DNA sequence: ATGTATACCACACAAATGTGTGGGTGTCAA
DNA sequence: TTGACACCCACACATTTGTGTGGTATACAT
């Protein structure tokens, strides 16, 4: 799809993506120049042309803030409060809030998603093929759902700490908790969300 | 939060929101004018001022496309392929794809989210307090997870059809399938996704 | 009668913004 | 040594774009 980027080109692309996802919209050429301390708008335009040629962005002519990311995706979903009360018309007056996943984005790639394999967490509602959103962190608290490396495999489990002993506990009666030697396993991160999609 | 909007004000706001979420970014004043066939930019500016005063948007001065929605949220999450194979470094070369929830957005408000109450679908991995994303549709296929109205309550169940009979089947051994009279219940929509968040 | 709000218009102006021209330095492969 | 690239600069220019001024018409409440 896209040719390889140099370090600097990648930094420019990342900056644009951040602005598009976190801030209001795409930056102007001069805003990019200011951020990278370029004293010429031509410099930025050269970068944009390269990024476009390599297939990472699309530019529109003579329009302001007209940088479009290839593979850009957006999400905003209204969250309705529980509607069991009984109004048969679902209006947006019932909106409870919004899915706010914006903050977990782009914090230096500290967040990623994993596809779940196996049924060890099935009783916690984490099914095979679900996606878990993982925030990379080394420390975790008792009861957290975490992703850890054991024997070269990434697994999703409960983190349990009892009297100096650390267990990785599945949520499936058919599986047994794993007693862990603190030195031989490593925590990848904490599961902060589960996403499942039906066809 | 926000005062009531008139019909036309609401249409302008919806147009802006659509452009921000589906298209590249916020429209310019003249783009809005063109869409609504206003021959004056001042007309649009009046609308923007009203929308801002009523608390639906925020405007920045002397910036192009600087319309910001209150409660705007964005999402894009890289989806890593299952990494059980064993590389201890999670690189973005493992990206399997992207959570693509963009398409389900703003198709005339056909999608909304519901917070789950009760444990009737617990064996399908749908837990209390989960959010289910629902696409509004009246028809559904055998085996779909749907949201239906029964007795003034919205419930999440499997849709089962056997020999002219329609059942709403829970995923919980403690609950029994509900035989439904086709005429007295109504399907709200199909569950297309489940989202759960941990603290 | 007066004020306030909605819903438009025309026109002008300055700032913001994209674009063009014409440079420069270095690196690296042909 | 020539060319292609990455990586910068200065400066000018035309268009886009936000903003301001000053209108018109209707409706509605005080």
Short mmCIF file of C-alpha atoms (C1' of nucleotides) in Angstrom, two decimals:
data_model
loop_
_atom_site.label_atom_id
_atom_site.label_comp_id
_atom_site.label_asym_id
_atom_site.label_seq_id
_atom_site.Cartn_x
_atom_site.Cartn_y
_atom_site.Cartn_z
CA UNK A 1 0.00 0.00 0.00
CA UNK A 2 2.42 2.65 1.10
CA UNK A 3 6.14 2.95 0.60
CA UNK A 4 8.37 3.19 3.62
CA UNK A 5 8.65 6.51 5.40
CA UNK A 6 11.70 8.17 6.81
CA UNK A 7 11.86 9.16 10.44
CA UNK A 8 10.97 12.75 9.79
CA UNK A 9 8.24 11.95 7.33
CA UNK A 10 6.74 9.63 9.88
CA UNK A 11 6.82 12.32 12.50
CA UNK A 12 5.00 14.70 10.22
CA UNK A 13 2.39 12.06 9.43
CA UNK A 14 1.91 11.26 13.09
CA UNK A 15 1.44 14.90 13.90
CA UNK A 16 -1.22 15.26 11.25
CA UNK A 17 -2.98 12.12 12.42
CA UNK A 18 -2.95 13.32 16.02
CA UNK A 19 -4.45 16.61 15.04
CA UNK A 20 -7.14 14.94 12.99
CA UNK A 21 -8.06 12.45 15.69
CA UNK A 22 -7.62 14.40 18.85
CA UNK A 23 -8.09 17.98 17.82
CA UNK A 24 -10.81 19.45 15.70
CA UNK A 25 -9.48 18.72 12.23
CA UNK A 26 -6.51 18.65 9.95
CA UNK A 27 -3.90 21.33 10.51
CA UNK A 28 -3.04 24.01 8.01
CA UNK A 29 0.31 24.07 6.30
CA UNK A 30 1.44 26.92 8.50
CA UNK A 31 0.35 25.14 11.65
CA UNK A 32 2.50 22.18 10.68
CA UNK A 33 5.40 24.47 9.91
CA UNK A 34 5.05 26.14 13.27
CA UNK A 35 5.00 22.85 15.14
CA UNK A 36 8.18 21.61 13.49
CA UNK A 37 9.74 25.05 13.52
CA UNK A 38 9.98 25.18 9.75
CA UNK A 39 10.36 28.73 8.63
CA UNK A 40 8.94 28.06 5.20
CA UNK A 41 5.57 26.82 4.09
CA UNK A 42 7.24 25.26 1.09
CA UNK A 43 8.96 22.76 3.34
CA UNK A 44 5.68 21.48 4.63
CA UNK A 45 4.22 21.30 1.18
CA UNK A 46 7.12 19.15 0.09
CA UNK A 47 6.40 16.77 2.94
CA UNK A 48 2.75 16.62 2.07
CA UNK A 49 3.52 15.85 -1.52
CA UNK A 50 5.80 13.01 -0.50
CA UNK A 51 3.25 11.61 1.93
CA UNK A 52 0.64 11.76 -0.78
CA UNK A 53 2.89 10.11 -3.34
CA UNK A 54 3.61 7.31 -0.91
CA UNK A 55 -0.07 6.79 -0.33
CA UNK A 56 -0.55 7.87 3.25
CA UNK A 57 -2.63 10.97 2.74
CA UNK A 58 -4.84 12.53 0.13
CA UNK A 59 -4.77 16.24 -0.63
CA UNK A 60 -7.44 18.42 -2.14
CA UNK A 61 -6.47 21.43 -4.14
CA UNK A 62 -7.18 24.96 -2.97
CA UNK A 63 -8.98 23.90 0.14
CA UNK A 64 -7.93 24.69 3.64
CA UNK A 65 -7.17 21.87 6.06
CA UNK A 66 -7.81 19.41 3.28
CA UNK A 67 -5.51 16.62 4.38
CA UNK A 68 -7.25 13.29 4.43
CA UNK A 69 -5.77 10.19 5.96
CA UNK A 70 -5.98 6.95 4.10
CA UNK A 71 -7.62 4.42 6.44
CA UNK A 72 -9.16 7.12 8.48
CA UNK A 73 -11.87 5.95 10.74
CA UNK A 74 -14.03 7.81 13.15
CA UNK A 75 -16.45 6.81 15.78
CA UNK A 76 -19.05 8.43 17.81
CA UNK A 77 -21.94 6.50 19.15
CA UNK A 78 -24.65 7.85 21.35
CA UNK A 79 -25.15 5.78 24.47
CA UNK A 80 -28.74 5.54 25.43
CA UNK A 81 -29.63 5.13 29.03
CA UNK A 82 -31.42 1.94 29.86
CA UNK A 83 -34.70 2.23 28.14
CA UNK A 84 -36.52 -0.50 29.98
CA UNK A 85 -38.83 2.12 31.43
CA UNK A 86 -40.96 1.79 28.40
CA UNK A 87 -41.11 4.60 25.91
CA UNK A 88 -41.57 2.86 22.60
CA UNK A 89 -39.86 5.65 20.71
CA UNK A 90 -36.15 5.86 21.14
CA UNK A 91 -35.30 9.50 21.08
CA UNK A 92 -32.01 11.16 21.58
CA UNK A 93 -33.29 12.76 24.70
CA UNK A 94 -32.42 9.47 26.36
CA UNK A 95 -28.75 9.84 25.59
CA UNK A 96 -26.76 8.82 28.61
CA UNK A 97 -23.42 9.92 27.31
CA UNK A 98 -20.97 9.10 24.62
CA UNK A 99 -18.57 6.31 24.04
CA UNK A 100 -15.45 8.11 24.97
CA UNK A 101 -12.50 6.24 23.65
CA UNK A 102 -10.75 9.32 22.46
CA UNK A 103 -8.50 9.69 25.44
CA UNK A 104 -6.93 6.30 25.08
CA UNK A 105 -5.74 7.17 21.63
CA UNK A 106 -2.32 7.93 20.46
CA UNK A 107 -0.70 8.27 23.80
CA UNK A 108 2.54 7.16 22.25
CA UNK A 109 1.14 3.87 21.10
CA UNK A 110 0.37 2.75 24.62
CA UNK A 111 -2.92 1.29 23.54
CA UNK A 112 -3.58 -1.56 21.17
CA UNK A 113 -6.14 -4.22 20.56
CA UNK A 114 -5.79 -7.95 20.74
CA UNK A 115 -7.95 -10.68 19.32
CA UNK A 116 -8.79 -13.24 21.95
CA UNK A 117 -7.96 -16.89 21.43
CA UNK A 118 -9.38 -19.62 23.60
CA UNK A 119 -12.13 -19.80 26.15
CA UNK A 120 -10.30 -19.27 29.38
CA UNK A 121 -12.10 -16.02 30.19
CA UNK A 122 -15.49 -17.00 28.93
CA UNK A 123 -17.24 -16.54 32.26
CA UNK A 124 -16.02 -12.98 32.40
CA UNK A 125 -17.76 -12.36 29.13
CA UNK A 126 -14.57 -12.41 27.09
CA UNK A 127 -15.25 -14.79 24.23
CA UNK A 128 -13.03 -16.21 21.53
CA UNK A 129 -12.51 -13.72 18.69
CA UNK A 130 -13.43 -10.77 20.86
CA UNK A 131 -11.15 -7.78 20.74
CA UNK A 132 -9.61 -6.60 23.96
CA UNK A 133 -8.22 -3.11 24.20
CA UNK A 134 -5.02 -3.17 26.17
CA UNK A 135 -3.26 -0.31 27.84
CA UNK A 136 0.39 -1.10 28.12
CA UNK A 137 1.50 -0.95 31.73
CA UNK A 138 3.69 -3.05 33.96
CA UNK A 139 1.89 -2.62 37.25
CA UNK A 140 -1.54 -3.93 37.95
CA UNK A 141 -3.91 -4.30 40.83
CA UNK A 142 -5.58 -7.28 42.34
CA UNK A 143 -8.56 -8.26 40.23
CA UNK A 144 -7.52 -6.52 37.05
CA UNK A 145 -7.98 -8.31 33.78
CA UNK A 146 -4.52 -8.27 32.30
CA UNK A 147 -2.53 -9.53 29.36
CA UNK A 148 0.66 -11.33 30.31
CA UNK A 149 3.39 -13.26 28.61
CA UNK A 150 3.88 -16.81 29.79
CA UNK A 151 5.95 -19.27 27.82
CA UNK A 152 6.10 -16.99 24.87
CA UNK A 153 2.34 -16.65 24.70
CA UNK A 154 0.17 -13.67 25.40
CA UNK A 155 -2.78 -14.66 27.56
CA UNK A 156 -5.69 -12.82 29.08
CA UNK A 157 -6.34 -13.59 32.73
CA UNK A 158 -7.38 -12.14 36.05
CA UNK A 159 -4.50 -10.86 38.12
CA UNK A 160 -4.74 -12.15 41.70
CA UNK A 161 -2.33 -11.49 44.51
CA UNK A 162 -2.54 -13.45 47.76
CA UNK A 163 0.12 -13.46 50.45
CA UNK A 164 3.09 -12.73 48.27
CA UNK A 165 1.91 -15.20 45.67
CA UNK A 166 0.69 -14.15 42.26
CA UNK A 167 -1.90 -16.10 40.35
CA UNK A 168 -3.22 -15.74 36.85
CA UNK A 169 -6.78 -16.85 37.23
CA UNK A 170 -8.99 -17.84 34.33
CA UNK A 171 -12.70 -17.23 34.29
CA UNK A 172 -13.61 -20.75 33.32
CA UNK A 173 -14.32 -23.61 35.68
CA UNK A 174 -12.51 -25.99 33.36
CA UNK A 175 -9.21 -24.17 33.79
CA UNK A 176 -7.04 -23.85 36.85
CA UNK A 177 -5.28 -20.78 38.19
CA UNK A 178 -1.64 -20.54 37.31
CA UNK A 179 0.80 -19.82 40.08
CA UNK A 180 3.36 -17.45 38.74
CA UNK A 181 6.96 -16.90 39.57
CA UNK A 182 7.26 -13.17 39.69
CA UNK A 183 10.55 -13.24 37.83
CA UNK A 184 9.67 -15.36 34.86
CA UNK A 185 6.56 -13.69 33.57
CA UNK A 186 5.87 -10.19 32.45
CA UNK A 187 2.75 -8.10 32.34
CA UNK A 188 2.02 -6.55 29.00
CA UNK A 189 -0.85 -4.41 30.05
CA UNK A 190 -4.30 -4.06 31.46
CA UNK A 191 -7.48 -4.83 29.58
CA UNK A 192 -9.54 -1.68 29.57
CA UNK A 193 -12.23 -2.64 27.14
CA UNK A 194 -13.79 -5.50 25.23
CA UNK A 195 -15.28 -5.12 21.79
CA UNK A 196 -17.22 -7.79 19.99
CA UNK A 197 -18.81 -7.53 16.60
CA UNK A 198 -21.53 -9.64 15.08
CA UNK A 199 -21.72 -10.13 11.37
CA UNK B 1 -26.82 22.04 28.56
CA UNK B 2 -28.30 23.25 25.33
CA UNK B 3 -31.41 25.23 24.59
CA UNK B 4 -33.91 23.86 22.13
CA UNK B 5 -33.22 24.21 18.45
CA UNK B 6 -35.57 25.10 15.66
CA UNK B 7 -36.03 22.80 12.73
CA UNK B 8 -33.68 24.71 10.51
CA UNK B 9 -31.07 25.21 13.18
CA UNK B 10 -31.14 21.50 13.79
CA UNK B 11 -30.65 20.76 10.12
CA UNK B 12 -27.64 23.03 10.01
CA UNK B 13 -26.16 21.36 13.09
CA UNK B 14 -26.76 17.90 11.66
CA UNK B 15 -25.06 18.88 8.43
CA UNK B 16 -22.02 20.13 10.29
CA UNK B 17 -21.88 17.00 12.43
CA UNK B 18 -22.12 14.77 9.38
CA UNK B 19 -19.29 16.59 7.69
CA UNK B 20 -17.12 16.38 10.76
CA UNK B 21 -17.75 12.70 11.35
CA UNK B 22 -18.02 11.30 7.86
CA UNK B 23 -16.04 13.69 5.75
CA UNK B 24 -12.63 15.09 6.35
CA UNK B 25 -13.43 17.88 8.75
CA UNK B 26 -15.67 20.79 9.54
CA UNK B 27 -17.11 22.68 6.57
CA UNK B 28 -16.35 26.29 5.79
CA UNK B 29 -19.01 28.92 6.05
CA UNK B 30 -19.33 29.05 2.32
CA UNK B 31 -19.64 25.29 2.04
CA UNK B 32 -22.54 25.40 4.44
CA UNK B 33 -24.10 28.25 2.51
CA UNK B 34 -23.79 26.32 -0.71
CA UNK B 35 -25.39 23.20 0.73
CA UNK B 36 -28.41 25.08 2.00
CA UNK B 37 -28.46 27.37 -1.04
CA UNK B 38 -27.91 30.47 1.06
CA UNK B 39 -26.63 33.25 -1.11
CA UNK B 40 -25.00 35.06 1.75
CA UNK B 41 -22.25 34.04 4.12
CA UNK B 42 -23.78 36.23 6.75
CA UNK B 43 -26.76 33.90 6.97
CA UNK B 44 -24.53 31.02 7.91
CA UNK B 45 -22.63 33.08 10.39
CA UNK B 46 -25.88 33.98 12.10
CA UNK B 47 -26.72 30.29 12.41
CA UNK B 48 -23.30 29.50 13.82
CA UNK B 49 -23.62 32.23 16.38
CA UNK B 50 -26.96 30.90 17.50
CA UNK B 51 -25.68 27.33 17.71
CA UNK B 52 -22.76 28.53 19.75
CA UNK B 53 -24.93 30.58 22.06
CA UNK B 54 -27.16 27.57 22.62
CA UNK B 55 -24.15 25.46 23.48
CA UNK B 56 -23.99 23.01 20.62
CA UNK B 57 -20.79 24.12 18.95
CA UNK B 58 -17.70 26.09 19.75
CA UNK B 59 -16.17 28.53 17.31
CA UNK B 60 -12.60 29.74 17.09
CA UNK B 61 -11.88 33.17 15.76
CA UNK B 62 -10.10 33.74 12.48
CA UNK B 63 -9.51 30.09 11.80
CA UNK B 64 -10.84 28.15 8.89
CA UNK B 65 -13.10 25.18 9.48
CA UNK B 66 -12.94 25.89 13.18
CA UNK B 67 -16.32 24.55 14.19
CA UNK B 68 -16.04 22.19 17.11
CA UNK B 69 -18.86 20.02 18.34
CA UNK B 70 -19.50 19.82 22.01
CA UNK B 71 -19.17 16.17 23.00
CA UNK B 72 -17.16 15.25 20.00
CA UNK B 73 -15.34 12.00 20.28
CA UNK B 74 -13.23 10.04 17.90
CA UNK B 75 -11.89 6.56 17.74
CA UNK B 76 -9.37 4.61 15.86
CA UNK B 77 -7.70 1.62 17.35
CA UNK B 78 -5.20 -0.66 15.71
CA UNK B 79 -6.21 -4.28 15.87
CA UNK B 80 -3.29 -6.57 16.37
CA UNK B 81 -3.45 -10.07 15.04
CA UNK B 82 -3.29 -12.77 17.64
CA UNK B 83 0.18 -12.57 18.98
CA UNK B 84 0.31 -15.92 20.69
CA UNK B 85 3.04 -16.96 18.32
CA UNK B 86 5.52 -15.44 20.65
CA UNK B 87 7.34 -12.30 19.69
CA UNK B 88 7.83 -10.45 22.94
CA UNK B 89 7.79 -7.08 21.26
CA UNK B 90 4.46 -5.88 20.02
CA UNK B 91 5.13 -3.99 16.84
CA UNK B 92 2.71 -2.43 14.50
CA UNK B 93 3.76 -4.83 11.81
CA UNK B 94 1.30 -7.19 13.47
CA UNK B 95 -1.63 -4.96 12.78
CA UNK B 96 -4.51 -7.06 11.58
CA UNK B 97 -6.76 -4.21 10.60
CA UNK B 98 -8.65 -1.41 12.15
CA UNK B 99 -11.75 -1.22 14.18
CA UNK B 100 -14.00 0.06 11.51
CA UNK B 101 -17.08 1.47 13.07
CA UNK B 102 -17.23 4.41 10.79
CA UNK B 103 -19.72 2.96 8.39
CA UNK B 104 -22.34 2.38 11.01
CA UNK B 105 -22.41 6.02 11.84
CA UNK B 106 -24.99 8.57 11.09
CA UNK B 107 -26.98 6.60 8.64
CA UNK B 108 -29.96 8.66 9.64
CA UNK B 109 -29.66 7.70 13.27
CA UNK B 110 -30.13 4.04 12.53
CA UNK B 111 -27.51 3.06 15.07
CA UNK B 112 -27.50 3.59 18.77
CA UNK B 113 -26.09 2.01 21.86
CA UNK B 114 -27.88 0.43 24.77
CA UNK B 115 -26.69 -0.39 28.23
CA UNK B 116 -27.50 -3.95 29.16
CA UNK B 117 -29.56 -4.71 32.24
CA UNK B 118 -29.81 -8.20 33.65
CA UNK B 119 -27.99 -11.43 33.10
CA UNK B 120 -30.15 -13.15 30.55
CA UNK B 121 -27.46 -13.15 27.87
CA UNK B 122 -24.53 -13.86 30.11
CA UNK B 123 -23.55 -17.08 28.38
CA UNK B 124 -23.28 -15.21 25.10
CA UNK B 125 -20.73 -12.94 26.70
CA UNK B 126 -23.16 -10.06 27.08
CA UNK B 127 -22.84 -8.96 30.68
CA UNK B 128 -24.78 -6.46 32.78
CA UNK B 129 -23.64 -2.91 32.09
CA UNK B 130 -22.17 -3.81 28.74
CA UNK B 131 -23.03 -1.57 25.85
CA UNK B 132 -24.67 -3.13 22.84
CA UNK B 133 -24.60 -1.32 19.53
CA UNK B 134 -27.94 -1.75 17.83
CA UNK B 135 -28.77 -1.25 14.20
CA UNK B 136 -32.41 -0.40 13.88
CA UNK B 137 -34.14 -2.90 11.62
CA UNK B 138 -37.40 -4.75 11.68
CA UNK B 139 -36.36 -7.97 10.01
CA UNK B 140 -33.94 -10.41 11.52
CA UNK B 141 -32.60 -13.85 10.82
CA UNK B 142 -32.62 -16.98 12.87
CA UNK B 143 -29.86 -16.81 15.45
CA UNK B 144 -29.41 -13.06 15.45
CA UNK B 145 -28.98 -11.29 18.73
CA UNK B 146 -31.73 -8.72 18.71
CA UNK B 147 -33.34 -6.07 20.82
CA UNK B 148 -37.09 -6.36 21.08
CA UNK B 149 -39.91 -4.74 22.94
CA UNK B 150 -42.01 -6.99 25.13
CA UNK B 151 -44.37 -5.61 27.69
CA UNK B 152 -42.94 -2.15 27.35
CA UNK B 153 -39.43 -3.32 28.02
CA UNK B 154 -36.49 -3.51 25.70
CA UNK B 155 -34.70 -6.82 26.03
CA UNK B 156 -31.72 -8.42 24.38
CA UNK B 157 -32.26 -12.00 23.25
CA UNK B 158 -31.49 -14.52 20.55
CA UNK B 159 -34.04 -14.58 17.77
CA UNK B 160 -35.13 -18.15 17.02
CA UNK B 161 -37.65 -19.28 14.45
CA UNK B 162 -38.93 -22.85 14.41
CA UNK B 163 -41.89 -24.04 12.42
CA UNK B 164 -43.81 -20.81 12.28
CA UNK B 165 -43.10 -20.15 15.95
CA UNK B 166 -40.89 -17.37 17.14
CA UNK B 167 -38.88 -17.60 20.33
CA UNK B 168 -36.80 -15.09 22.16
CA UNK B 169 -34.12 -17.24 23.68
CA UNK B 170 -31.88 -16.11 26.52
CA UNK B 171 -28.32 -17.28 26.88
CA UNK B 172 -28.65 -18.29 30.48
CA UNK B 173 -29.67 -21.71 31.74
CA UNK B 174 -31.69 -20.09 34.51
CA UNK B 175 -34.02 -18.43 32.05
CA UNK B 176 -36.53 -19.96 29.68
CA UNK B 177 -37.21 -19.10 26.05
CA UNK B 178 -40.17 -16.85 25.50
CA UNK B 179 -42.70 -17.89 22.92
CA UNK B 180 -43.79 -14.82 21.09
CA UNK B 181 -46.95 -13.89 19.37
CA UNK B 182 -45.79 -12.33 16.15
CA UNK B 183 -48.32 -9.56 16.41
CA UNK B 184 -47.74 -8.34 19.91
CA UNK B 185 -44.04 -7.75 19.97
CA UNK B 186 -41.80 -5.62 17.86
CA UNK B 187 -38.19 -5.89 16.90
CA UNK B 188 -36.19 -2.77 17.54
CA UNK B 189 -33.01 -3.86 15.89
CA UNK B 190 -30.11 -6.20 15.63
CA UNK B 191 -27.14 -6.19 17.97
CA UNK B 192 -24.08 -5.67 15.85
CA UNK B 193 -21.50 -5.10 18.51
CA UNK B 194 -20.79 -5.33 22.21
CA UNK B 195 -18.53 -2.93 24.02
CA UNK B 196 -17.43 -3.32 27.59
CA UNK B 197 -15.16 -1.02 29.53
CA UNK B 198 -13.20 -1.70 32.64
CA UNK B 199 -12.39 1.04 35.06
"C1'" DA C 1 -45.76 50.47 20.22
"C1'" DT C 2 -41.56 48.43 21.22
"C1'" DG C 3 -38.44 44.96 21.65
"C1'" DT C 4 -36.67 40.40 20.63
"C1'" DA C 5 -36.07 36.41 17.92
"C1'" DT C 6 -35.90 33.82 13.47
"C1'" DA C 7 -34.62 33.73 8.82
"C1'" DC C 8 -32.74 35.58 5.13
"C1'" DC C 9 -29.96 39.10 1.66
"C1'" DA C 10 -25.87 42.11 -0.54
"C1'" DC C 11 -21.40 43.68 -0.38
"C1'" DA C 12 -16.84 44.79 1.29
"C1'" DC C 13 -12.46 43.93 3.70
"C1'" DA C 14 -8.64 41.78 6.02
"C1'" DA C 15 -6.66 37.76 7.48
"C1'" DA C 16 -5.75 33.07 6.70
"C1'" DT C 17 -4.29 29.76 3.59
"C1'" DG C 18 -2.68 27.04 -0.47
"C1'" DT C 19 0.40 27.45 -4.23
"C1'" DG C 20 4.38 28.77 -7.17
"C1'" DT C 21 9.13 30.09 -8.21
"C1'" DG C 22 13.69 29.70 -7.24
"C1'" DG C 23 17.01 28.74 -4.46
"C1'" DG C 24 20.34 25.77 -0.88
"C1'" DT C 25 22.74 21.44 1.42
"C1'" DG C 26 23.74 16.78 1.87
"C1'" DT C 27 23.65 11.54 0.74
"C1'" DC C 28 23.76 7.67 -2.17
"C1'" DA C 29 23.59 4.85 -6.13
"C1'" DA C 30 24.53 4.48 -11.40
"C1'" DT D 1 29.67 13.17 -12.53
"C1'" DT D 2 25.22 13.03 -13.04
"C1'" DG D 3 20.83 12.24 -11.23
"C1'" DA D 4 17.51 11.29 -7.78
"C1'" DC D 5 16.14 11.93 -3.39
"C1'" DA D 6 15.58 13.89 1.51
"C1'" DC D 7 15.59 18.06 3.74
"C1'" DC D 8 15.49 22.74 4.25
"C1'" DC D 9 14.93 28.29 3.05
"C1'" DA D 10 12.83 33.02 1.32
"C1'" DC D 11 9.36 35.45 -0.84
"C1'" DA D 12 5.45 36.54 -3.73
"C1'" DC D 13 0.68 35.81 -5.24
"C1'" DA D 14 -4.08 34.49 -5.72
"C1'" DT D 15 -7.74 32.35 -3.60
"C1'" DT D 16 -10.19 30.96 0.24
"C1'" DT D 17 -12.25 32.16 4.26
"C1'" DG D 18 -13.92 34.54 8.44
"C1'" DT D 19 -15.78 38.81 9.72
"C1'" DG D 20 -18.27 43.33 9.61
"C1'" DT D 21 -21.86 46.59 8.15
"C1'" DG D 22 -26.33 47.33 6.92
"C1'" DG D 23 -30.29 45.85 5.18
"C1'" DT D 24 -35.66 43.21 4.68
"C1'" DA D 25 -39.51 40.44 6.30
"C1'" DT D 26 -42.25 37.80 9.61
"C1'" DA D 27 -43.79 36.36 14.05
"C1'" DC D 28 -44.63 36.92 18.93
"C1'" DA D 29 -44.68 38.60 23.53
"C1'" DT D 30 -44.80 43.03 26.75
#
